[in-house]
mmCIF file of C-alpha atoms in Angstrom:
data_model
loop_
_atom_site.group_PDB
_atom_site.id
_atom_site.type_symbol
_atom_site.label_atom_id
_atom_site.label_comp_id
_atom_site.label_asym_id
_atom_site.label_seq_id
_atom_site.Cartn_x
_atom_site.Cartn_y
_atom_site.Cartn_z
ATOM 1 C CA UNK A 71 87.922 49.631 -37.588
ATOM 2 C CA UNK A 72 90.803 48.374 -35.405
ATOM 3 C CA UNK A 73 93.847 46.810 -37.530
ATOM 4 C CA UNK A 74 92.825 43.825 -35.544
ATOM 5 C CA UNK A 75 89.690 43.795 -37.056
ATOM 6 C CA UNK A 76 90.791 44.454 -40.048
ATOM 7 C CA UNK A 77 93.278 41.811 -40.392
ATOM 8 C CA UNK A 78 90.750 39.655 -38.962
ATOM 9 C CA UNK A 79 88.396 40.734 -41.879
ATOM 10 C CA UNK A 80 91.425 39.995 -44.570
ATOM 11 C CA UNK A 81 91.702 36.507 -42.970
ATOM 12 C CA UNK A 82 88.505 36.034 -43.579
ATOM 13 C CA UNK A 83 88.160 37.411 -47.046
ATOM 14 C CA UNK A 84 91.513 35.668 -48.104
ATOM 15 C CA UNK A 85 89.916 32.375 -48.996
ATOM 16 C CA UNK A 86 87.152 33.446 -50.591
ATOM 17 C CA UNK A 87 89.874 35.719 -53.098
ATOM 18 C CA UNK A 88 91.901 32.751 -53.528
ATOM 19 C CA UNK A 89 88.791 30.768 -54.521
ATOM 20 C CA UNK A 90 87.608 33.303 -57.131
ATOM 21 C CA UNK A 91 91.035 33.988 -58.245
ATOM 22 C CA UNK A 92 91.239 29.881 -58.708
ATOM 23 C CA UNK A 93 88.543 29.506 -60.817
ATOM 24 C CA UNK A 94 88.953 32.256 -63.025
ATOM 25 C CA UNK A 95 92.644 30.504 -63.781
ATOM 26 C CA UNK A 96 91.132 27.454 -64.107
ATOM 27 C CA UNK A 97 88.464 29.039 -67.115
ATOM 28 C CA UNK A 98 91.408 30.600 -68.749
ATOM 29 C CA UNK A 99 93.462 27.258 -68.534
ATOM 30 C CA UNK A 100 90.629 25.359 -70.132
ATOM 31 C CA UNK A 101 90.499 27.018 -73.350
ATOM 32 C CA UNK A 102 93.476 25.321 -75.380
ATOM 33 C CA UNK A 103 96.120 27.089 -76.481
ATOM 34 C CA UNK A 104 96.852 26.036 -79.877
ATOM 35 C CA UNK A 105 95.203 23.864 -82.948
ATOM 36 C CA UNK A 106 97.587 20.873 -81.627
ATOM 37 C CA UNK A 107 95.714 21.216 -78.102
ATOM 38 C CA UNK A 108 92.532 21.630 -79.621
ATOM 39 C CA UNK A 109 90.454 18.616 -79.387
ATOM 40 C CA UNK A 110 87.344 17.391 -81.933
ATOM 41 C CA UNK A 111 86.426 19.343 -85.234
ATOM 42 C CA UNK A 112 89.574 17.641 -87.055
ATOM 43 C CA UNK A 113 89.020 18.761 -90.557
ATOM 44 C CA UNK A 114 88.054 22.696 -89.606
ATOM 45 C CA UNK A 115 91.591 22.382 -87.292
ATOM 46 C CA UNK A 116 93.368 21.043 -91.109
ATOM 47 C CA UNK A 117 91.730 23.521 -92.348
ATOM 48 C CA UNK A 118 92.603 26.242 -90.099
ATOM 49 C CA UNK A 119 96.099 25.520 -90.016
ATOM 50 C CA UNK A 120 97.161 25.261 -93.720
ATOM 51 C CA UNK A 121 95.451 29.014 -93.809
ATOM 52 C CA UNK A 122 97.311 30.526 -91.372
ATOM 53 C CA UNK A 123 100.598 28.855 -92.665
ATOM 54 C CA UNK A 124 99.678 30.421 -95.950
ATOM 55 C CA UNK A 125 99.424 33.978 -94.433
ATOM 56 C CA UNK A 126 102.886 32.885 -92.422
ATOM 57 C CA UNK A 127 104.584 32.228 -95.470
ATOM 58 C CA UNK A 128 103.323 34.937 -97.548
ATOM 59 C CA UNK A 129 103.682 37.220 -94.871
ATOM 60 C CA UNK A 130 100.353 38.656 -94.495
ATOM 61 C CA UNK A 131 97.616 38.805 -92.562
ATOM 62 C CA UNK A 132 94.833 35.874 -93.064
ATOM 63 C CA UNK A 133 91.657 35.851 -94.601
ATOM 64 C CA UNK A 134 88.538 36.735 -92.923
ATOM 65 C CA UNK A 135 86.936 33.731 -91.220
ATOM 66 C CA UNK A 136 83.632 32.825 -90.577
ATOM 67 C CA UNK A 137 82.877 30.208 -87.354
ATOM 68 C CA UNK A 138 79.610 28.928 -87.973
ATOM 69 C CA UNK A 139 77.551 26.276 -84.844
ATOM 70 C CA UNK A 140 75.870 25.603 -82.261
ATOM 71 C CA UNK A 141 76.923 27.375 -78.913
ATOM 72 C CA UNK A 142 79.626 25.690 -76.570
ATOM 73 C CA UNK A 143 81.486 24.192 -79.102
ATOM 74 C CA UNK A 144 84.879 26.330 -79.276
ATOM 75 C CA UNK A 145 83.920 29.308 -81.267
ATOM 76 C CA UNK A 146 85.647 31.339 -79.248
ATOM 77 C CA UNK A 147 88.513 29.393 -78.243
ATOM 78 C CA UNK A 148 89.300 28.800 -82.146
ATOM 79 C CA UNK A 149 89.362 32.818 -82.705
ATOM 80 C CA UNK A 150 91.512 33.179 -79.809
ATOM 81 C CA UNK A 151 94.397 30.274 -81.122
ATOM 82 C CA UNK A 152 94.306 32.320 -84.555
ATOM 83 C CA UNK A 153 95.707 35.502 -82.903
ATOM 84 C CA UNK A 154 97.605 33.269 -80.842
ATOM 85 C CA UNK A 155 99.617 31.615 -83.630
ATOM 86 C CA UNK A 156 99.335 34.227 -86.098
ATOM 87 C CA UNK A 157 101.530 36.019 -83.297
ATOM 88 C CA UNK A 158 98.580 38.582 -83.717
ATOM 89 C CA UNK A 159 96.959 40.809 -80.886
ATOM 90 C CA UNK A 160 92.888 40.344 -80.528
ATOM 91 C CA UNK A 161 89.940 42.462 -79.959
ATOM 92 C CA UNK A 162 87.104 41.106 -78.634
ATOM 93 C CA UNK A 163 83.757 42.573 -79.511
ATOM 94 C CA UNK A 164 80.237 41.143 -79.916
ATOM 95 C CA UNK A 165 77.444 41.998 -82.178
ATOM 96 C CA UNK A 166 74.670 43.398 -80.105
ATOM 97 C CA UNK A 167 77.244 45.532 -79.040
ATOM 98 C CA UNK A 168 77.189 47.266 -82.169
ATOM 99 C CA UNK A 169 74.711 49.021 -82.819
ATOM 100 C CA UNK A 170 75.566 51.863 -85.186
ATOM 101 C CA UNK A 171 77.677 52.476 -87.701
ATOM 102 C CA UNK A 172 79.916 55.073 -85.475
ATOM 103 C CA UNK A 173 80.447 52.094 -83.238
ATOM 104 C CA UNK A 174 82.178 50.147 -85.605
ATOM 105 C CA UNK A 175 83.985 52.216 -87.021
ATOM 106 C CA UNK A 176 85.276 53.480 -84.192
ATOM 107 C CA UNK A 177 86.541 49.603 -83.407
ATOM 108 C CA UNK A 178 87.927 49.490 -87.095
ATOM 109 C CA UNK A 179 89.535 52.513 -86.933
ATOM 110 C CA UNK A 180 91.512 51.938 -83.946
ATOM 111 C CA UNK A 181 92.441 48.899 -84.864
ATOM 112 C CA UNK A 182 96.698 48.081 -85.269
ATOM 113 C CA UNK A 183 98.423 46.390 -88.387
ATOM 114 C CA UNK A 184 97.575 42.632 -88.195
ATOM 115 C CA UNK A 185 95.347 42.545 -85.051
ATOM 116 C CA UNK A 186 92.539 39.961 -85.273
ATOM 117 C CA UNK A 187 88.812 41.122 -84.513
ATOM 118 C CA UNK A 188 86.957 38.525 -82.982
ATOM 119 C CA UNK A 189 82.799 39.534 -82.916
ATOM 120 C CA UNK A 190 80.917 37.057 -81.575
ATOM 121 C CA UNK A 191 77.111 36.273 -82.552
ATOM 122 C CA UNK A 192 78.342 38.663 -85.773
ATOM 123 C CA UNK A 193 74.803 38.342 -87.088
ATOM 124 C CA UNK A 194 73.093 40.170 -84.429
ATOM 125 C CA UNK A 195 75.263 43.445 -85.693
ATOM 126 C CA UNK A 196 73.137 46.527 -87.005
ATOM 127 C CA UNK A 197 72.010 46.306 -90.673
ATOM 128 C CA UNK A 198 74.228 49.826 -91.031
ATOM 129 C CA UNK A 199 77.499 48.807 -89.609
ATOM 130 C CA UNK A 200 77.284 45.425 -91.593
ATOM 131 C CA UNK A 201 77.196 47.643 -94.664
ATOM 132 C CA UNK A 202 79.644 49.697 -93.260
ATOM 133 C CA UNK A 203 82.140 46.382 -93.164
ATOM 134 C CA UNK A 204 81.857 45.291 -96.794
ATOM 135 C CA UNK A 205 84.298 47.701 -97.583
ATOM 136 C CA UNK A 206 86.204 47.671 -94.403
ATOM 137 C CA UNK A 207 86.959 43.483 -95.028
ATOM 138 C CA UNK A 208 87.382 44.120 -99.247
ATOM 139 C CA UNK A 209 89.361 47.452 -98.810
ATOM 140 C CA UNK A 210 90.670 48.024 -95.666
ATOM 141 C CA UNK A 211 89.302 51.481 -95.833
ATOM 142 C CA UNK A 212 85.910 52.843 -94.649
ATOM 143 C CA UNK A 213 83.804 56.412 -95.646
ATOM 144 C CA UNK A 214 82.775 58.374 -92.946
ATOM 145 C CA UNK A 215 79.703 60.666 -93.563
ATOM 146 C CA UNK A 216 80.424 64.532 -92.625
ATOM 147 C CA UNK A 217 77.608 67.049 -92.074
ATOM 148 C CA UNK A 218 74.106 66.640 -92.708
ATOM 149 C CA UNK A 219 71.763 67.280 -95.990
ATOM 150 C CA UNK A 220 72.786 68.895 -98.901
ATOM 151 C CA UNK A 221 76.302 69.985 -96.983
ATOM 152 C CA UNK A 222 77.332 66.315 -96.008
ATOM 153 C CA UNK A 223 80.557 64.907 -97.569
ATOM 154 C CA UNK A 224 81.903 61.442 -97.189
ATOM 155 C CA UNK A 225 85.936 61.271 -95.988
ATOM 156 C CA UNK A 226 87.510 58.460 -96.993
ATOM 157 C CA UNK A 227 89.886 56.762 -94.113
ATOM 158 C CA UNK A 228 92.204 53.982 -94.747
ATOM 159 C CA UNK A 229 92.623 51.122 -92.303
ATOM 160 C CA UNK A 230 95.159 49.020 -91.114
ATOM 161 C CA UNK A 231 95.228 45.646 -92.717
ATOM 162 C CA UNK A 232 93.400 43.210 -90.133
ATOM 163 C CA UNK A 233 91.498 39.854 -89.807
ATOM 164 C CA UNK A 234 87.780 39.529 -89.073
ATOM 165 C CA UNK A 235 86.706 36.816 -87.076
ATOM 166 C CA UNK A 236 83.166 36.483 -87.244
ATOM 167 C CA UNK A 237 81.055 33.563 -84.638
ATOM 168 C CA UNK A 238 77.473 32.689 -85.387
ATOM 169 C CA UNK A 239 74.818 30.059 -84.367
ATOM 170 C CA UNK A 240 72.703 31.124 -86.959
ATOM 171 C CA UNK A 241 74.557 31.355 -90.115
ATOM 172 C CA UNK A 242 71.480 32.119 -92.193
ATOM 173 C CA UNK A 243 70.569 35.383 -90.795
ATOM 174 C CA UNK A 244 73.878 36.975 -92.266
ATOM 175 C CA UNK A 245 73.392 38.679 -95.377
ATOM 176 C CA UNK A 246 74.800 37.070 -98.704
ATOM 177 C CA UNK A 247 77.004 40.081 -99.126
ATOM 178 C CA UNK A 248 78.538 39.706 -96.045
ATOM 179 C CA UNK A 249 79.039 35.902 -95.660
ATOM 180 C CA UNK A 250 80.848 35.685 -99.276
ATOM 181 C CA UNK A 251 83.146 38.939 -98.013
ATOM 182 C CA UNK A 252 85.015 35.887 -95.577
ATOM 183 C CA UNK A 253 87.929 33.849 -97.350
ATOM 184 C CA UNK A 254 87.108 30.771 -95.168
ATOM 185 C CA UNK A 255 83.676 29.452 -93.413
ATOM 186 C CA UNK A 256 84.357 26.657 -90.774
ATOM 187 C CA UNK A 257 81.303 24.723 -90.056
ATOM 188 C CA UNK A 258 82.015 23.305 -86.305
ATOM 189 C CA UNK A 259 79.953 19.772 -85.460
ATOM 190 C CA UNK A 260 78.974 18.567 -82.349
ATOM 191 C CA UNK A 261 80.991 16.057 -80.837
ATOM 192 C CA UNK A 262 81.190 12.803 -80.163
ATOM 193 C CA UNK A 263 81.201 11.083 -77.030
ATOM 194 C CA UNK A 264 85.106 10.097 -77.033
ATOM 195 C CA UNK A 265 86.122 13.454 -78.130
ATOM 196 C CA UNK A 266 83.891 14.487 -74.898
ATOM 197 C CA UNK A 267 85.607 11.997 -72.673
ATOM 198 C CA UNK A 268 89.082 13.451 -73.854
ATOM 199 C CA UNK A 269 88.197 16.677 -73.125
ATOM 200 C CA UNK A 270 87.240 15.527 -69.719
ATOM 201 C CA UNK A 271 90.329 13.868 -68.825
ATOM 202 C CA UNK A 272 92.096 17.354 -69.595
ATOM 203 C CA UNK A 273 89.770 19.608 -67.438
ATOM 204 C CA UNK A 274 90.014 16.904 -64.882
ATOM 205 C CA UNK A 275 93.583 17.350 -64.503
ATOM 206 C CA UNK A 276 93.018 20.654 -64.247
ATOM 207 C CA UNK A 277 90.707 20.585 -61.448
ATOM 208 C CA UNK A 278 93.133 18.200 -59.431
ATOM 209 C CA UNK A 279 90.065 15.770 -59.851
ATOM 210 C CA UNK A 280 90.381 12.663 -59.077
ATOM 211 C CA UNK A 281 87.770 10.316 -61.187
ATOM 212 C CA UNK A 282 87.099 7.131 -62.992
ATOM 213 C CA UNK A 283 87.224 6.368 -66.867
ATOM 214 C CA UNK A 284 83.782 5.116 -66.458
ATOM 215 C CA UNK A 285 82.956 8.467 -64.731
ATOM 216 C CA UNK A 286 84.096 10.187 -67.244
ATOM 217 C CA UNK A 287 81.998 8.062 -70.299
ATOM 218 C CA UNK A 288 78.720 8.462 -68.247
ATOM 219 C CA UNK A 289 79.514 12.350 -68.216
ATOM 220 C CA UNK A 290 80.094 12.308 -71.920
ATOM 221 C CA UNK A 291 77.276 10.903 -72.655
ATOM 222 C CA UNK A 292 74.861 13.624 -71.199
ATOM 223 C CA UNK A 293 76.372 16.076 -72.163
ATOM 224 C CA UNK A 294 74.662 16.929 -75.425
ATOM 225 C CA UNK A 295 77.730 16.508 -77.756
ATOM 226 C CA UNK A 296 78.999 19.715 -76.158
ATOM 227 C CA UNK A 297 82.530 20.323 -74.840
ATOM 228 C CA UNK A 298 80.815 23.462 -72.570
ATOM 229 C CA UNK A 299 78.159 21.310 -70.985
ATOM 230 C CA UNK A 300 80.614 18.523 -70.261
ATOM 231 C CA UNK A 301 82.916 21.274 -68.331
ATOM 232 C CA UNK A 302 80.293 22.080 -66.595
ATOM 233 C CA UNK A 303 79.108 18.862 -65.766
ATOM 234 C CA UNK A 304 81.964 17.685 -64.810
ATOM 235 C CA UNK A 305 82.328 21.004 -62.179
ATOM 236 C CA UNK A 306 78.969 20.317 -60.350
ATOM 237 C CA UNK A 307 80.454 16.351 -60.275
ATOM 238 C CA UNK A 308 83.505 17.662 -58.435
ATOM 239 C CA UNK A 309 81.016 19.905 -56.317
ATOM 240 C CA UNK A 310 79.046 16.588 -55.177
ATOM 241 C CA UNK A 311 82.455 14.655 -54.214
ATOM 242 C CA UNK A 312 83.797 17.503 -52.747
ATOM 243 C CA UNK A 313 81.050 18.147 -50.016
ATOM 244 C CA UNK A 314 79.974 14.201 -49.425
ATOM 245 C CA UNK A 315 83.683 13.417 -49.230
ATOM 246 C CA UNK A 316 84.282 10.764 -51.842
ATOM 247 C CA UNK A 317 85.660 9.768 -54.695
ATOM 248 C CA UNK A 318 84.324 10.397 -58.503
ATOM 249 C CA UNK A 319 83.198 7.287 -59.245
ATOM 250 C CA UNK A 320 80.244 6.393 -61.616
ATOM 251 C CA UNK A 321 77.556 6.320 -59.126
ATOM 252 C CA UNK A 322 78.708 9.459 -57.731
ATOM 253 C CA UNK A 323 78.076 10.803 -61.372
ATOM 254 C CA UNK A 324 74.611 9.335 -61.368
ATOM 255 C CA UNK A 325 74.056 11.009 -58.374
ATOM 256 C CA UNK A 326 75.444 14.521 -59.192
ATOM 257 C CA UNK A 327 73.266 14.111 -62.087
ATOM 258 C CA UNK A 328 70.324 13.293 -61.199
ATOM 259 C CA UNK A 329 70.368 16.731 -58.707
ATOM 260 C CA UNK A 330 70.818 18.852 -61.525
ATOM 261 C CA UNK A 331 68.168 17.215 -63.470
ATOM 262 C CA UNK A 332 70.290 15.953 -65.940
ATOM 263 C CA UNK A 333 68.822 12.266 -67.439
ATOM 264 C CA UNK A 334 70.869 9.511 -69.257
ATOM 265 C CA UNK A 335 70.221 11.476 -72.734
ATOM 266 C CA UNK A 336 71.217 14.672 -71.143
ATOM 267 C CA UNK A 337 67.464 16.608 -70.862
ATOM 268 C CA UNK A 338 67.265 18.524 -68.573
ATOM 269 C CA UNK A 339 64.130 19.718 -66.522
ATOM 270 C CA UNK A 340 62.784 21.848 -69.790
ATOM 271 C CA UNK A 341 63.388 19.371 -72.315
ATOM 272 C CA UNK A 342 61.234 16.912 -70.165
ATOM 273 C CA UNK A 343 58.409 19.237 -69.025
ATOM 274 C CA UNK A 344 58.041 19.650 -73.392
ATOM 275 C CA UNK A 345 58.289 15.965 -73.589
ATOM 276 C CA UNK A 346 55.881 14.902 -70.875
ATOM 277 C CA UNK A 347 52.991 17.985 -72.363
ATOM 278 C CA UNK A 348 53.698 16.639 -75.920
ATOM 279 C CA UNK A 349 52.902 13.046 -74.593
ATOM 280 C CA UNK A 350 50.409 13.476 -71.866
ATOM 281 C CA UNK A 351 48.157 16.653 -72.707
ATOM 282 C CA UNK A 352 48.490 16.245 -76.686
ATOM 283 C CA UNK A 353 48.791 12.273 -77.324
ATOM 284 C CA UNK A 354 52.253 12.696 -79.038
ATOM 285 C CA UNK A 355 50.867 16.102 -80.874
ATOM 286 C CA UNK A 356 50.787 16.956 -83.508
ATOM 287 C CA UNK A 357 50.555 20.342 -81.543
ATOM 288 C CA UNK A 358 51.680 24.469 -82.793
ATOM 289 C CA UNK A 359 55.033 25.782 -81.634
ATOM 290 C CA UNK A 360 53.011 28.772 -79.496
ATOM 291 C CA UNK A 361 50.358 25.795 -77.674
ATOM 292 C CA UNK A 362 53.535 23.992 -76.540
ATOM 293 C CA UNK A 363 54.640 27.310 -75.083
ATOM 294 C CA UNK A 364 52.333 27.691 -73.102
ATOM 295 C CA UNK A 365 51.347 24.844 -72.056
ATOM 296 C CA UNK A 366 55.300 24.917 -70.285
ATOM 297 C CA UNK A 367 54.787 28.072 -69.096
ATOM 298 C CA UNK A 368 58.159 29.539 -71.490
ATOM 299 C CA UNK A 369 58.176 31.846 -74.434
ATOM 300 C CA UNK A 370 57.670 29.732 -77.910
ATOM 301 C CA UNK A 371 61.658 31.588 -78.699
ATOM 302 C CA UNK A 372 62.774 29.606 -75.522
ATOM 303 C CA UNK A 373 61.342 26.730 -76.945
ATOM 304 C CA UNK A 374 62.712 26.597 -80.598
ATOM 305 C CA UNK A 375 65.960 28.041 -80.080
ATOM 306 C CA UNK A 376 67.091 25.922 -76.830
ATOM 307 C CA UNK A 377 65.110 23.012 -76.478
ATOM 308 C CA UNK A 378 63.826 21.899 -79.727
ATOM 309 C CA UNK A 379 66.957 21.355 -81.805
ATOM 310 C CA UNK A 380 68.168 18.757 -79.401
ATOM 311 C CA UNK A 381 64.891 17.048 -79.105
ATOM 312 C CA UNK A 382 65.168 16.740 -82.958
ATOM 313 C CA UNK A 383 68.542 15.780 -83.096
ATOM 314 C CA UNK A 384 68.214 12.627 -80.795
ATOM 315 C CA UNK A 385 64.915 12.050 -82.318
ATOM 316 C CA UNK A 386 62.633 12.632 -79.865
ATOM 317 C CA UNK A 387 60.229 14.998 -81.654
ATOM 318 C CA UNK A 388 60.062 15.713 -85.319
ATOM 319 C CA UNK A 389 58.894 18.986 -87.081
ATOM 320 C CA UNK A 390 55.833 18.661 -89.902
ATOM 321 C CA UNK A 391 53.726 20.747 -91.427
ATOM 322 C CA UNK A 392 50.452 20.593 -89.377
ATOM 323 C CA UNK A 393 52.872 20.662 -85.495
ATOM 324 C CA UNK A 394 55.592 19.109 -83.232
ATOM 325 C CA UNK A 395 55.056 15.162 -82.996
ATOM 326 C CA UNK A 396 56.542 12.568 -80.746
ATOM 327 C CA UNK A 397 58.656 9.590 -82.165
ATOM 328 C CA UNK A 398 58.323 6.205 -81.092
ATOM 329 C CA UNK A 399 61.718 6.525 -79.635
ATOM 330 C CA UNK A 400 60.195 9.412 -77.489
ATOM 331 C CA UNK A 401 57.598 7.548 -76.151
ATOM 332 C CA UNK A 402 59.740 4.629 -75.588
ATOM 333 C CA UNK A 403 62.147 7.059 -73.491
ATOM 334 C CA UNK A 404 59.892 8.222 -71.134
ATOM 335 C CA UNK A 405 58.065 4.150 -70.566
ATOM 336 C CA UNK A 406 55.207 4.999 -72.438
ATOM 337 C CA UNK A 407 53.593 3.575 -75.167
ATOM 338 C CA UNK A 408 51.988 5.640 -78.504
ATOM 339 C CA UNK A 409 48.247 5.362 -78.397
ATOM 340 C CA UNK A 410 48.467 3.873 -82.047
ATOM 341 C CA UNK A 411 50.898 3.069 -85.045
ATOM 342 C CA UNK A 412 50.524 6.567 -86.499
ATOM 343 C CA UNK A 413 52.297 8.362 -83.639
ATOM 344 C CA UNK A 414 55.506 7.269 -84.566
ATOM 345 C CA UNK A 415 54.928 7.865 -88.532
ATOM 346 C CA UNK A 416 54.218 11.715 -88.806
ATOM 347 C CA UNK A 417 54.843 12.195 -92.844
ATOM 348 C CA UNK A 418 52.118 10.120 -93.426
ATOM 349 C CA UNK A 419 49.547 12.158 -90.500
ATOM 350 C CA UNK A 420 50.704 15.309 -91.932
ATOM 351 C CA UNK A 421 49.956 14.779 -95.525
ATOM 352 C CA UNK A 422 47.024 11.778 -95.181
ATOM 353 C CA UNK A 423 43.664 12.278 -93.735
ATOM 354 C CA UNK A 424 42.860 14.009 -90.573
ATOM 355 C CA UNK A 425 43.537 10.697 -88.180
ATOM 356 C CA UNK A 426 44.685 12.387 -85.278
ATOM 357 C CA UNK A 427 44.034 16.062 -83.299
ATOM 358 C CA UNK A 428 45.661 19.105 -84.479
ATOM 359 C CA UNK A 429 46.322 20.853 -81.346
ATOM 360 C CA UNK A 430 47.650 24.742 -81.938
ATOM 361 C CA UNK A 431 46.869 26.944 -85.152
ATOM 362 C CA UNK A 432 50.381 27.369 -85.714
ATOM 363 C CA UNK A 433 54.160 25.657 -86.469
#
C-alpha cells in the first residue's frame, strides 16, 4: 500500500475511532462518581455512606457488602463509588467466572491491603470456592490443600485485609452461610418515574442532546423503573433525531418508540407476544409456565426470569397455583374484554371449582 493510500485509509478510519472512542467516554461518564451524584435508592445511599465513614474514621477497611436487585439498577456503579471514596483500588470479577476453588484463591491471594473485590452475579460462583470464602471474609486467611490422599496437607496463607463486594439478582440462591458472612445487605428498588427523568436530564447533557421535559417524562415512563433501560432509550431517541434531522420532542419519542417496539407501559415485542397467547389462545389462562413457552416459541427460563416479573409487577398477569392468569387490567391494556367476571379474580378459580380450562400440566 502507497502512503497515499494509506493515509487515505486513516482518513477514513478516523471517524469511525473517534466515534467508538466517544461512546465508550460517554459509558464511563454515565456511571456517577460518588453517593452525592448518585441518583434514586436514598436510604441504601444513607446507608452506604455512614459505613464507609465508619471504616474512615476507624481507619479500616469496610465491611463486606451485599447488593441485592433487579439488573440495571446501579449494582455496579454503587461497588465502583465504594472503592472510589474509600480511596480503595477495585477488582472486578464475576461469578461464573469462578469456577474452582484455585480460581479464587488465586484472586484472593493476589489481592493488596484495602482493595475492594467487586463479583458480580456472586451467586452463580462454584459451591467450592463459596466455601473457600467463608474463611477468606471472617479471617482474612484461606487453606490451600497440598498433595493428594493420605499425603495431602493443608497450608495455611494469610490475606491482606480487603472488602467483598458481592451483586446478585437472586438473593435467595446464596447460601445462609455466606449471606450472614456480609456486614451490610443493600436491597436496591426500582425507581420511580422522576428519579428516571433526573437521570435523563444528566445523560442528556452528556450526549449534547437537545430534548424536551415532556420528552424526557414519556421516556421515563417506559422504561420499566430502570435507570439502564432509560439510557438506552434515551440513545436510540437521539439515534431517531439524529438521522430525520429534528429536534427531541415528545412525538419524536413516540416515534423512536414505537420502532423499537417499546409501548406506553414499556413491553416490548416479548412481553406482548406472552400477553396476546395468554389472551387469545388460552382465554386469560390459567395456562403452565412450559405451554406459554412454547406457545412463544422461547425457553420457559426466558420467560420467568425476563418477562414475567414485570408482567406481575404492573399487574398484568398474576401467578396461582393451577397457571399464569390475565388481570382485568391486562385485558383492558390490550382493548379487550375478559370473557367473564372470573378472569380478573384468579384466587377464587384457583381454589373454587373447575370454572375455567387448565391449559399446561405445570406452574
Amino acid at each position: 500500500m502507497s502512503p497515499f493510500d494509506r493515509d487515505a485509509a486513516d482518513e477514513l478510519l478516523q471517524p469511525e475511532m473517534m466515534g467508538s472512542e466517544a461512546e465508550i467516554a460517554f459509558e464511563g461518564a454515565l456511571r456517577p462518581k460518588s453517593l452525592a451524584e448518585f441518583v434514586g435508592q436514598q436510604r441504601v445511599r444513607g446507608q452506604l455512606q455512614l459505613l464507609l465513614d465508619a471504616a474512615t474514621i476507624q481507619n479500616r477497611t469496610p465491611d463486606h457488602i451485599l447488593l441485592a436487585g433487579p439488573p440495571g439498577l446501579g449494582k455496579t456503579t454503587l461497588a465502583m463509588i465504594v472503592a472510589h471514596e474509600s480511596g480503595r483500588p477495585l477488582r472486578l470479577s464475576s461469578g461464573p467466572a469462578i469456577q474452582h476453588a484455585g480460581d479464587l484463591a488465586a484472586v484472593l491471594s493476589s489481592l493488596v491491603p484495602g482493595e475492594v473485590l467487586f463479583v458480580d452475579e456472586i451467586h452463580r460462583m462454584a459451591r467450592s470456592a463459596e466455601e473457600l470464602l467463608y474463611l477468606a471474609m471472617e479471617d482474612f486467611r484461606i487453606d490451600i490443600m497440598v498433595g493428594k490422599g493420605a499425603g495431602a496437607t493443608s497450608i495455611p496463607l494469610d490475606l491482606a485485609p480487603f472488602t467483598l463486594v458481592g451483586a446478585t439478582t437472586r438473593s435467595g440462591l446464596l447460601p445462609n452461610p455466606l449471606r450472614d458472612r456480609f456486614g451490610f445487605t443493600a436491597h436496591l428498588e426500582f425507581y420511580d418515574p422522576a428519579e428516571l427523568v433526573h437521570v435523563l436530564r444528566r445523560a442528556a447533557v452528556m450526549l449534547e442532546l437537545q430534548i424536551e421535559e415532556s420528552a424526557l417524562i414519556e421516556i421515563a415512563g417506559r422504561s420499566r423503573g430502570t435507570p439502564r433501560i432509560a439510557n438506552r432509550l434515551l440513545r436510540r431517541v437521539r439515534d431517531y433525531a439524529l438521522v430525520h434531522g429534528g429536534a427531541a420532542t415528545r412525538e419524536v419519542v413516540r416515534n423512536a418508540l414505537e420502532l423499537y417496539d417499546v409501548d406506553e407501559l414499556g413491553l416490548d415485542r416479548l412481553d406482548r407476544a406472552v400477553m396476546n397467547i395468554l389472551l387469545t389462545r388460552f382465554a386469560g389462562g390459567p395456562v403452565g409456565l412450559n405451554t406459554l413457552a412454547v406457545s412463544v416459541g422461547e425457553e420457559s427460563e426466558t420467560i420467568e426470569s425476563v418477562v414475567e416479573p414485570f408482567l406481575v409487577r404492573i399487574g398484568l398477569i398474576v401467578r396461582t397455583p393451577r397457571g399464569r392468569m390475565a388481570t382485568r387490567a391486562g385485558w383492558e391494556h390490550f382493548g379487550l374484554s375478559a370473557p367473564d367476571e372470573t378472569a380478573s379474580r384468579p384466587a377464587k378459580s384457583a381454589r373454587g371449582p373447575a370454572s375455567q380450562p387448565l391449559f399446561g400440566d405445570e406452574l
